[in-house]
GROMACS .gro file of C-alpha atoms in nm:
model
  172
    1ILE     CA    1   0.000   0.000   0.000
    2GLU     CA    2   0.135   0.340  -0.091
    3ASP     CA    3   0.175   0.606   0.179
    4GLY     CA    4  -0.127   0.826   0.236
    5LYS     CA    5  -0.377   0.616   0.041
    6VAL     CA    6  -0.699   0.567   0.241
    7GLY     CA    7  -0.860   0.224   0.241
    8GLU     CA    8  -1.047  -0.025   0.454
    9ILE     CA    9  -0.829  -0.195   0.712
   10ALA     CA   10  -0.795  -0.572   0.673
   11VAL     CA   11  -0.597  -0.804   0.901
   12TRP     CA   12  -0.470  -1.159   0.884
   13SER     CA   13  -0.317  -1.371   1.158
   14VAL     CA   14  -0.236  -1.737   1.219
   15SER     CA   15  -0.463  -1.718   1.523
   16MET     CA   16  -0.750  -1.538   1.352
   17PHE     CA   17  -1.110  -1.642   1.419
   18ASN     CA   18  -1.299  -1.855   1.168
   19GLY     CA   19  -1.613  -1.644   1.170
   20TYR     CA   20  -1.918  -1.548   1.370
   21ARG     CA   21  -2.087  -1.846   1.533
   22ASN     CA   22  -2.426  -1.918   1.376
   23TYR     CA   23  -2.400  -1.608   1.153
   24PRO     CA   24  -2.249  -1.725   0.822
   25GLU     CA   25  -2.391  -1.425   0.631
   26LYS     CA   26  -2.221  -1.184   0.874
   27THR     CA   27  -1.895  -1.378   0.835
   28GLU     CA   28  -1.920  -1.353   0.454
   29GLU     CA   29  -1.950  -0.974   0.485
   30VAL     CA   30  -1.626  -0.932   0.679
   31VAL     CA   31  -1.398  -1.228   0.594
   32LYS     CA   32  -1.268  -1.244   0.237
   33ASN     CA   33  -0.988  -1.475   0.119
   34GLY     CA   34  -0.880  -1.526   0.480
   35TRP     CA   35  -0.860  -1.152   0.556
   36TYR     CA   36  -1.080  -0.988   0.819
   37PHE     CA   37  -1.213  -0.649   0.708
   38THR     CA   38  -1.255  -0.444   1.025
   39GLY     CA   39  -1.499  -0.182   0.897
   40ASP     CA   40  -1.244   0.089   0.974
   41TYR     CA   41  -1.077   0.321   0.724
   42GLY     CA   42  -0.715   0.413   0.762
   43PHE     CA   43  -0.387   0.478   0.585
   44LYS     CA   44  -0.017   0.402   0.613
   45TYR     CA   45   0.247   0.673   0.650
   46ASN     CA   46   0.620   0.611   0.715
   47ASP     CA   47   0.549   0.247   0.808
   48GLU     CA   48   0.290   0.348   1.068
   49TYR     CA   49  -0.083   0.288   1.035
   50PHE     CA   50  -0.352   0.542   1.122
   51VAL     CA   51  -0.723   0.470   1.175
   52ILE     CA   52  -0.940   0.759   1.059
   53GLY     CA   53  -1.298   0.638   1.096
   54ARG     CA   54  -1.564   0.372   1.067
   55LYS     CA   55  -1.688   0.279   0.721
   56LYS     CA   56  -2.052   0.281   0.838
   57ASP     CA   57  -2.018   0.634   0.982
   58ILE     CA   58  -1.895   0.807   0.665
   59ILE     CA   59  -2.130   1.077   0.539
   60ILE     CA   60  -2.156   1.097   0.160
   61VAL     CA   61  -2.264   1.441   0.039
   62ALA     CA   62  -2.295   1.471  -0.339
   63GLY     CA   63  -2.031   1.200  -0.386
   64LYS     CA   64  -1.786   1.350  -0.135
   65ASN     CA   65  -1.684   1.131   0.160
   66ILE     CA   66  -1.692   1.319   0.490
   67TYR     CA   67  -1.553   1.170   0.809
   68PRO     CA   68  -1.769   1.264   1.111
   69GLU     CA   69  -1.459   1.288   1.330
   70ASP     CA   70  -1.327   1.577   1.118
   71ILE     CA   71  -1.642   1.780   1.179
   72GLU     CA   72  -1.666   1.680   1.546
   73ASN     CA   73  -1.307   1.794   1.605
   74VAL     CA   74  -1.376   2.149   1.486
   75VAL     CA   75  -1.719   2.177   1.651
   76ASN     CA   76  -1.568   2.067   1.984
   77HIS     CA   77  -1.372   2.396   1.983
   78VAL     CA   78  -1.678   2.619   1.940
   79GLU     CA   79  -1.736   2.839   2.243
   80GLY     CA   80  -2.051   2.728   2.425
   81VAL     CA   81  -2.029   2.364   2.312
   82VAL     CA   82  -1.946   2.105   2.578
   83PRO     CA   83  -1.611   1.958   2.457
   84GLY     CA   84  -1.627   1.590   2.365
   85ARG     CA   85  -2.006   1.596   2.358
   86VAL     CA   86  -2.065   1.637   1.983
   87ILE     CA   87  -2.173   1.393   1.715
   88ALA     CA   88  -2.195   1.435   1.339
   89PHE     CA   89  -2.396   1.210   1.110
   90GLY     CA   90  -2.570   1.207   0.774
   91GLU     CA   91  -2.940   1.273   0.729
   92GLU     CA   92  -3.098   1.149   0.408
   93ASP     CA   93  -3.220   1.429   0.181
   94GLU     CA   94  -3.457   1.254  -0.059
   95LYS     CA   95  -3.521   1.574  -0.255
   96MET     CA   96  -3.149   1.616  -0.330
   97GLY     CA   97  -3.078   1.242  -0.353
   98THR     CA   98  -2.786   1.262  -0.110
   99GLU     CA   99  -2.704   1.289   0.258
  100GLN     CA  100  -2.669   1.616   0.445
  101VAL     CA  101  -2.448   1.678   0.749
  102ALA     CA  102  -2.622   1.708   1.086
  103ILE     CA  103  -2.465   1.797   1.421
  104VAL     CA  104  -2.585   1.726   1.773
  105ALA     CA  105  -2.396   1.928   2.032
  106GLU     CA  106  -2.442   1.957   2.405
  107THR     CA  107  -2.445   2.309   2.546
  108LYS     CA  108  -2.510   2.482   2.875
  109ALA     CA  109  -2.666   2.779   2.694
  110GLU     CA  110  -3.008   2.873   2.824
  111THR     CA  111  -3.134   3.170   2.624
  112GLU     CA  112  -3.250   3.159   2.264
  113GLU     CA  113  -2.994   3.428   2.178
  114GLU     CA  114  -2.705   3.220   2.322
  115LYS     CA  115  -2.826   2.914   2.129
  116LYS     CA  116  -2.854   3.117   1.809
  117GLN     CA  117  -2.494   3.241   1.847
  118ILE     CA  118  -2.365   2.888   1.914
  119ARG     CA  119  -2.553   2.753   1.612
  120LEU     CA  120  -2.400   3.021   1.388
  121ALA     CA  121  -2.053   2.947   1.526
  122ILE     CA  122  -2.104   2.575   1.454
  123LEU     CA  123  -2.209   2.651   1.095
  124LYS     CA  124  -1.898   2.870   1.052
  125SER     CA  125  -1.674   2.599   1.197
  126GLY     CA  126  -1.799   2.360   0.927
  127MET     CA  127  -1.726   2.618   0.658
  128SER     CA  128  -1.371   2.653   0.794
  129ILE     CA  129  -1.304   2.296   0.677
  130ASP     CA  130  -1.514   2.329   0.358
  131ILE     CA  131  -1.814   2.136   0.493
  132ASN     CA  132  -2.170   2.265   0.477
  133ILE     CA  133  -2.355   2.170   0.795
  134HIS     CA  134  -2.722   2.135   0.706
  135LYS     CA  135  -2.878   2.102   1.052
  136VAL     CA  136  -2.767   2.179   1.407
  137TYR     CA  137  -2.937   2.021   1.706
  138LEU     CA  138  -2.844   2.175   2.042
  139VAL     CA  139  -2.920   1.968   2.350
  140PRO     CA  140  -2.857   2.013   2.724
  141SER     CA  141  -2.559   1.860   2.905
  142ARG     CA  142  -2.579   1.484   2.959
  143TRP     CA  143  -2.838   1.439   2.680
  144LEU     CA  144  -2.616   1.234   2.447
  145ILE     CA  145  -2.621   0.856   2.482
  146LYS     CA  146  -2.275   0.702   2.527
  147SER     CA  147  -2.149   0.369   2.393
  148SER     CA  148  -1.998   0.101   2.617
  149ALA     CA  149  -1.660   0.262   2.536
  150GLY     CA  150  -1.778   0.589   2.691
  151LYS     CA  151  -1.801   0.780   2.363
  152PRO     CA  152  -2.119   0.939   2.227
  153SER     CA  153  -2.296   0.682   2.006
  154ARG     CA  154  -2.387   0.822   1.663
  155LYS     CA  155  -2.641   0.549   1.590
  156ALA     CA  156  -2.822   0.562   1.927
  157ASN     CA  157  -2.836   0.941   1.928
  158LYS     CA  158  -2.961   0.960   1.569
  159GLU     CA  159  -3.236   0.714   1.664
  160ARG     CA  160  -3.320   0.922   1.971
  161LEU     CA  161  -3.354   1.235   1.757
  162ASN     CA  162  -3.571   1.056   1.502
  163SER     CA  163  -3.799   0.905   1.767
  164GLY     CA  164  -4.008   1.219   1.802
  165ASN     CA  165  -4.023   1.566   1.943
  166ASP     CA  166  -3.797   1.587   2.244
  167PRO     CA  167  -3.866   1.925   2.407
  168GLN     CA  168  -3.498   1.946   2.508
  169VAL     CA  169  -3.380   1.956   2.144
  170TRP     CA  170  -3.331   2.299   1.989
  171SER     CA  171  -3.264   2.309   1.616
  172ARG     CA  172  -3.279   2.558   1.333
   0.00000   0.00000   0.00000
């Protein structure tokens, strides 16, 4: 693999597992020619490997691959956003036939004016890395659901947002 080229990470080992028990279709998805495809994207640089994101989390906007971590990193620095309590994900835009970028960010802001300023700052932070953020959801501290690893779960939080009108969610 040439340096800097992004691809899906695959591993092989003499002690590698044979597959998922009682789930042959799942095994077929991830094991190919003896290689286990992790579902992570990464690249090699100077004989070191770097993981940059999960394949299933990539947001595709008009054919452009966007890594949620890139957006989350800049939004985490926005004044008024609780650091480390941000998720980015794609929302299907059937009219446009593509995904659009959505952000959920925890904040301690209480007034509508404070929330408006934070939302504008989040939109600007996306523009600073050439990404158009389509929707911003601001939520109170401790609203985001965490995974077993202690990180905010994109899937669980997206489902929570889509489950109905939560009066704690403020969006544009």
